CSV table of C-alpha atoms in Angstrom, one decimal:
chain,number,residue,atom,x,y,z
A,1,UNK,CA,132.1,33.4,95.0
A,2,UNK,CA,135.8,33.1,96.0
A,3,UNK,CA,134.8,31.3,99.3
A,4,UNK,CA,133.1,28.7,96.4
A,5,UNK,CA,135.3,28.1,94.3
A,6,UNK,CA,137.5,27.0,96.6
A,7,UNK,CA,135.3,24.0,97.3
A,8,UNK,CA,135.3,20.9,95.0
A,9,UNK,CA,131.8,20.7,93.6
A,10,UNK,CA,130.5,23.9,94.5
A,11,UNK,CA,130.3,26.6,91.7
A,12,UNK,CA,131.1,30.5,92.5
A,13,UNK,CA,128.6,30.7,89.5
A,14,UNK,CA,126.1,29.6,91.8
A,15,UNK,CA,126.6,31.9,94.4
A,16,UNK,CA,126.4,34.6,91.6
A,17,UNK,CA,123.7,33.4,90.6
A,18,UNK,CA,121.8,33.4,93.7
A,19,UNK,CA,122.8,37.0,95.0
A,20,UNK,CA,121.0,38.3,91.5
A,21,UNK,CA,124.9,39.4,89.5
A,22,UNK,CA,125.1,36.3,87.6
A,23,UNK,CA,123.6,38.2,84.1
A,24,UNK,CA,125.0,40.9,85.6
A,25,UNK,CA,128.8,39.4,85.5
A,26,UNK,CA,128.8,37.6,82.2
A,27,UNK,CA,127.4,40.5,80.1
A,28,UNK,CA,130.3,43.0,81.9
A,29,UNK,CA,133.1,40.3,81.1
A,30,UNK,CA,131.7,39.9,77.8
A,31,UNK,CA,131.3,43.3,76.8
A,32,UNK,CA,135.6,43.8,77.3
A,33,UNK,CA,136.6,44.0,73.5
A,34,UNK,CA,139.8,45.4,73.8
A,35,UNK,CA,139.3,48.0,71.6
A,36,UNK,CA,140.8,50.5,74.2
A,37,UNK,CA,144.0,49.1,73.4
A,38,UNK,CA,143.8,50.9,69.8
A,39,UNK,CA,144.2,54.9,70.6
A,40,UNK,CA,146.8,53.3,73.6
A,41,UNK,CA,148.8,52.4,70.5
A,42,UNK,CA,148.3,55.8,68.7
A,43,UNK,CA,149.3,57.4,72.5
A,44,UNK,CA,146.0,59.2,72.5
A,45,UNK,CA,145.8,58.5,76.3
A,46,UNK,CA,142.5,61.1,76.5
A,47,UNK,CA,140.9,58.6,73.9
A,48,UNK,CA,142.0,55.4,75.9
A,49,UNK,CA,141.0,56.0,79.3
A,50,UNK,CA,137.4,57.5,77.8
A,51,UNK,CA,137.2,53.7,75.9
A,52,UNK,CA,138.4,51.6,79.1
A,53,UNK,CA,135.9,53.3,81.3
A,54,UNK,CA,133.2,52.6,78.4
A,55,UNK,CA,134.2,48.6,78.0
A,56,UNK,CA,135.1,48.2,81.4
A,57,UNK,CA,132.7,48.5,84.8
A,58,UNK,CA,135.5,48.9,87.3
A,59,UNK,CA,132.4,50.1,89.6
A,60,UNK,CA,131.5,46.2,89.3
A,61,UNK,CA,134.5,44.3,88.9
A,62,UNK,CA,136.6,46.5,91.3
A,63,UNK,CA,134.8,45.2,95.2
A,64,UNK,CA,133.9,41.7,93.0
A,65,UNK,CA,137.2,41.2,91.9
A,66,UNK,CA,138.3,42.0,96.0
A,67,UNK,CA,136.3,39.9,97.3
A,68,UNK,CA,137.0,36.9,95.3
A,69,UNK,CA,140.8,37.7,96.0
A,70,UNK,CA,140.5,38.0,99.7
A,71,UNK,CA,138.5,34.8,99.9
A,72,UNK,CA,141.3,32.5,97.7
A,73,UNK,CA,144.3,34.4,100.5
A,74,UNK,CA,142.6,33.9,103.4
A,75,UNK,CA,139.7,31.2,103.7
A,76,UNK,CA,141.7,28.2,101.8
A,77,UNK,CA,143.4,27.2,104.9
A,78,UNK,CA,139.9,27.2,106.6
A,79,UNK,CA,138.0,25.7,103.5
A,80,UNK,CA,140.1,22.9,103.8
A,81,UNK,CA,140.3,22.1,106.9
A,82,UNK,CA,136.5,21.9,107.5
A,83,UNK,CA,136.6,19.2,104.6
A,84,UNK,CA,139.0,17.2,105.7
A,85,UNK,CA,137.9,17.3,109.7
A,86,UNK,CA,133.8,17.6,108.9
A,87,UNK,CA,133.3,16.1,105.7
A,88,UNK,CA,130.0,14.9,105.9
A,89,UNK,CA,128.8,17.9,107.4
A,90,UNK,CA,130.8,20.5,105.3
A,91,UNK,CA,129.5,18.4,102.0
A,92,UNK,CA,126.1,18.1,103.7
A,93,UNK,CA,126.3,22.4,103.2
A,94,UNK,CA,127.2,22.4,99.7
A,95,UNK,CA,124.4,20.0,99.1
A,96,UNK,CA,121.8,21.9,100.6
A,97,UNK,CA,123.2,24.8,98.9
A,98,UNK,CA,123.3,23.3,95.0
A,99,UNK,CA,119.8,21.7,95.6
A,100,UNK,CA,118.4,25.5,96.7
A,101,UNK,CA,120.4,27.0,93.3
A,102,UNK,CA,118.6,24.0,91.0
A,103,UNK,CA,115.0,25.5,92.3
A,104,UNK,CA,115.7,29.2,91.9
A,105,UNK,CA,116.6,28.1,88.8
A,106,UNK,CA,113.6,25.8,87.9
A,107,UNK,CA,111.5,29.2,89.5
A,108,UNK,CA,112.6,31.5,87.1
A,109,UNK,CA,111.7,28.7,83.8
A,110,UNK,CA,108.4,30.4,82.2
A,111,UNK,CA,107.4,27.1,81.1
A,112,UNK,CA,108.1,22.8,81.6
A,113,UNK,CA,108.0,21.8,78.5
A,114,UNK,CA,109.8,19.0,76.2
A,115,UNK,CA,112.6,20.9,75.0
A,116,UNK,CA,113.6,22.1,78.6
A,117,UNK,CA,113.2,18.6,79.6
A,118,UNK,CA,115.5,17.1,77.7
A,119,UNK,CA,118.3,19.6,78.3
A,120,UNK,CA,118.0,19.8,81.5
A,121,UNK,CA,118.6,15.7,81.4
A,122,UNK,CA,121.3,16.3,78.7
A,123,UNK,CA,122.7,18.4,81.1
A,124,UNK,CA,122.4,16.1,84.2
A,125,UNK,CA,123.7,13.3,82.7
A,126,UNK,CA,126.9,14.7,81.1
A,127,UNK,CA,127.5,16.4,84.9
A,128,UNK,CA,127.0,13.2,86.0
A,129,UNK,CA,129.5,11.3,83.5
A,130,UNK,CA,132.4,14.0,84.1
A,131,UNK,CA,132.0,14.0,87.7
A,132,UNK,CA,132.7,10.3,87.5
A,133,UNK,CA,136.2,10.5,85.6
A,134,UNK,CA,139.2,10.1,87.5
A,135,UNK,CA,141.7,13.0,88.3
A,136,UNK,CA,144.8,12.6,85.6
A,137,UNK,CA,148.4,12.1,86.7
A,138,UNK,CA,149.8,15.7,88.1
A,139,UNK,CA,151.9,17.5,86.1
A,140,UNK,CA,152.7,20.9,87.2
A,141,UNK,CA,154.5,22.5,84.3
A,142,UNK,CA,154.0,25.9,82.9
A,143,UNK,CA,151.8,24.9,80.3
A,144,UNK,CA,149.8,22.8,81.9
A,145,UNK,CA,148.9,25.6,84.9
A,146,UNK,CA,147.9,27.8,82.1
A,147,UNK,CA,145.6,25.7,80.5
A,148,UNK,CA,144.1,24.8,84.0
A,149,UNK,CA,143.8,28.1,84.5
A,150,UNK,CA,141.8,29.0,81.0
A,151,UNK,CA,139.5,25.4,81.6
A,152,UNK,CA,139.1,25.9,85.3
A,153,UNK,CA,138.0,29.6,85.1
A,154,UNK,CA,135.1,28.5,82.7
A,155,UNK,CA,133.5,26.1,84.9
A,156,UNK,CA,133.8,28.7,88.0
A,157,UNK,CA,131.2,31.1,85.8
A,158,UNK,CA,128.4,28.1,85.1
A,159,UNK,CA,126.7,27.9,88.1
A,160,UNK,CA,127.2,23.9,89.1
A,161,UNK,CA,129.9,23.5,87.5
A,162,UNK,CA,132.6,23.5,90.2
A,163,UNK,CA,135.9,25.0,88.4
A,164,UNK,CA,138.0,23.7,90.9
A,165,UNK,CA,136.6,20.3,90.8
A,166,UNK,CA,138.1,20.6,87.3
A,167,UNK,CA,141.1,21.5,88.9
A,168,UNK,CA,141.0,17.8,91.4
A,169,UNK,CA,140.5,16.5,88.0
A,170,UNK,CA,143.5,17.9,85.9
A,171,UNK,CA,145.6,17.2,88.8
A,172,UNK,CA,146.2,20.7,89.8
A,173,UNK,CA,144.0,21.3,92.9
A,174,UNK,CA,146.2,20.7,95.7
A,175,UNK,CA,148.9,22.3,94.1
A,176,UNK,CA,147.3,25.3,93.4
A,177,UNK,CA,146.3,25.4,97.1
A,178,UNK,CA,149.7,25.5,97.9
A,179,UNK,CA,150.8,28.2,95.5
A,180,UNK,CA,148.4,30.0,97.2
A,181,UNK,CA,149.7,29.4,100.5
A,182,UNK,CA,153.5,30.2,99.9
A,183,UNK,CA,152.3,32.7,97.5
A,184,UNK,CA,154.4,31.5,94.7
A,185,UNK,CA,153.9,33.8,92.0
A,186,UNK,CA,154.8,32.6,89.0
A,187,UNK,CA,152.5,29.9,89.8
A,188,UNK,CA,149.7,31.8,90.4
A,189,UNK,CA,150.4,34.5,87.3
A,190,UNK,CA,150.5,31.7,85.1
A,191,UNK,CA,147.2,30.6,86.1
A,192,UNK,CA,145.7,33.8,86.4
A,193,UNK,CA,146.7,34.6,83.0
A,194,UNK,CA,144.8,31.5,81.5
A,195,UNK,CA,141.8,32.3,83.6
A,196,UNK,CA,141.8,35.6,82.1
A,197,UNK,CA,142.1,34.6,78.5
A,198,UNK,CA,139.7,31.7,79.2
A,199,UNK,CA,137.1,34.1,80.6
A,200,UNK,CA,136.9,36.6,78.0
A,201,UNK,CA,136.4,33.9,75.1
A,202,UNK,CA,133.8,31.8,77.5
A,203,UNK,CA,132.0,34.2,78.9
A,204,UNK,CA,130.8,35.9,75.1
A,205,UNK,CA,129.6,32.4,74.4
A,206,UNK,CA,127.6,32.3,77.6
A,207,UNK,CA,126.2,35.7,77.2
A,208,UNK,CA,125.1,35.1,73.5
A,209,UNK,CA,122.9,31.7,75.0
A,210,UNK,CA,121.7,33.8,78.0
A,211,UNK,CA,120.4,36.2,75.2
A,212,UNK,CA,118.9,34.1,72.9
A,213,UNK,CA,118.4,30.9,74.3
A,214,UNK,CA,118.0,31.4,77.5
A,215,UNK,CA,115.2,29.1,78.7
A,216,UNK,CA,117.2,26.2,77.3
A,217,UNK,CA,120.2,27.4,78.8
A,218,UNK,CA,118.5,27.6,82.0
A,219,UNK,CA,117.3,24.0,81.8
A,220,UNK,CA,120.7,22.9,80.7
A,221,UNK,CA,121.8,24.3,83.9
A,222,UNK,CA,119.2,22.9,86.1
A,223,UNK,CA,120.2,19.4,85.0
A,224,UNK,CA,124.3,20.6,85.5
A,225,UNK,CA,123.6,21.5,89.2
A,226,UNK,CA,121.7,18.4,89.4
A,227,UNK,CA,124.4,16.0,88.3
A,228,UNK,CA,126.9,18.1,90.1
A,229,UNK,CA,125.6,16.5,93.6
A,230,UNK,CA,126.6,13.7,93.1
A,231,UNK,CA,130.1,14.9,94.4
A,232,UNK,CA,128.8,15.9,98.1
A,233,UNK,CA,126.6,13.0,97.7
A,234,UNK,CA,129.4,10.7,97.8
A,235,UNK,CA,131.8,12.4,100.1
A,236,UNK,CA,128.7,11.8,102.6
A,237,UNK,CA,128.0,8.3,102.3
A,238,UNK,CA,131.7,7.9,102.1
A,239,UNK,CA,132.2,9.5,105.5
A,240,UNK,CA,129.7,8.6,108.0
A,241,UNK,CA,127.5,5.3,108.6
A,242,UNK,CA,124.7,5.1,106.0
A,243,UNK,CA,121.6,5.1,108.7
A,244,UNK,CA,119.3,7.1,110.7
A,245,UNK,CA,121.4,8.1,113.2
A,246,UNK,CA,124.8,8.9,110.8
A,247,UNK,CA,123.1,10.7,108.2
A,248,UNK,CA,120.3,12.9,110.5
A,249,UNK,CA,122.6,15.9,111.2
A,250,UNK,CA,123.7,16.0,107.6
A,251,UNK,CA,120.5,16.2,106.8
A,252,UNK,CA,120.1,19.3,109.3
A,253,UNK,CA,122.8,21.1,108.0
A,254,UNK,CA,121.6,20.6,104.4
A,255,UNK,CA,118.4,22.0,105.1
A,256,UNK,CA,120.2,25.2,106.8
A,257,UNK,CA,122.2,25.4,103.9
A,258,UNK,CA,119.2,24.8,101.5
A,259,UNK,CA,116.9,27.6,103.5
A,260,UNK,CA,120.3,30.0,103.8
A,261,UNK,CA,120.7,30.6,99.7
A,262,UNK,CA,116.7,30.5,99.8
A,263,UNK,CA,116.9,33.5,102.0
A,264,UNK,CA,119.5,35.0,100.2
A,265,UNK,CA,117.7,35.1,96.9
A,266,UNK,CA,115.0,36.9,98.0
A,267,UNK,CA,117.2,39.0,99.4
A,268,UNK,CA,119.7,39.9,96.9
A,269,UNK,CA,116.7,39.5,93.8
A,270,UNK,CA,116.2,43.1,93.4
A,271,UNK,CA,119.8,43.6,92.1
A,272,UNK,CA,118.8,42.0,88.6
């Protein structure tokens, strides 16, 4: 998931949802209420640790949480690199990897009717429009990493929704790259602070659709990831001659990509 979110256009959302934690992850995120905090306050510490472990599943979040951490402090530099020496064939991956997230999905619809239909093009089409905007002028103040942080976070846990394509578009990308880098932390606590407040609120939205709505919300979705490719669609074009020959080992790559995360959910299924 870290590894994905890293990318612009690729959702770690996606990856959860492919390796079978995805339901998993939003109902333990949404099921934090806090409410430890209460006998903290009246210093019955017996009371508070017995409510954290209740509200909180440090058995899940503790290797998750690892994992996504190591991944931001030690792949960025790679992550990068690849997409600005091998574009085409780096976005070629991603591709192959949304398209195979889009059919799980569609697999695990009961039924293609109207309703899913038409959010699932709802869904592709609004992708499609915000994909298309233009990054804002950077500003890098306090406030504005904090808010980054709170939107950016949201988009990481919808698979197809690439949160830091959100970050390219609020003009905070690159910088947060950097922060990252030099390990600036004020930078980086301001921004984790917002994803953590932006998380909490989301996520309880999220889990209420999954719950009661979930085969719209899972045609929603479908249509997200769909509009979502246009972003390794055009980095492709973009970077390599539009024929036969230019476009034939993207092509290959997409299809590893596409067979990889195929292989993977039938792998990683059971964990639901």
């Amino acid at each position: 998931m870290g590894s994905a979110d890293i990318v612009p256009g690729v959702s770690g959302g996606t990856i959860a949802l492919i390796t079978g934690i995805y339901g998993h992850l939003i109902e333990a995120i949404s099921n934090i209420k806090f409410r430890f905090l209460k006998p903290l306050i009246k210093l019955d510490i017996k009371g508070f640790w017995a409510q954290l472990l209740e509200e909180i599943d440090f058995e899940f979040f503790i290797p998750l949480i690892l994992g996504i951490g190591v991944a931001f402090l030690t792949l960025a530099r790679l992550v990068t690199y690849c997409m600005d020496e091998y574009t085409a064939m780096t976005y070629s991956f991603f591709f192959g990897l949304i398209v195979a997230s889009a059919v799980i999905l569609f697999r695990k619809l009961d039924s293609i009717n109207a309703k899913n239909v038409i959010f699932a093009v709802v869904g592709l089409i609004l992708t499609y429009v915000f994909v298309s905007l233009n990054p804002i002028s950077e500003n890098h103040s306090e406030i504005v990493i904090f808010f980054s942080g709170m939107i950016a976070i949201c988009a990481m846990i919808l698979p197809g929704i690439s949160g830091s394509f959100i970050l390219l578009l609020l003009g905070q990308y690159h910088h947060m790259l950097e922060a990252l880098h030099e390990l600036d932390m004020e930078d980086i606590v301001l921004f984790a602070v917002g994803a953590l407040i932006g998380i909490l609120g989301f996520s309880k939205i999220l889990n209420f659709l999954l719950k009661n709505y979930e085969e719209v919300t899972m045609a929603f979705l479908i249509g997200v990831m769909l509009g979502s490719l246009k972003v390794p669609a055009v980095e492709i074009v973009n970077s390599v001659s539009v024929n036969i020959a230019g476009l034939l080992p993207c092509i290959v790559v997409a299809v590893i990509g596409f067979i990889l995360i195929m292989v993977l959910e039938t792998r990683f299924d059971y964990i639901e």
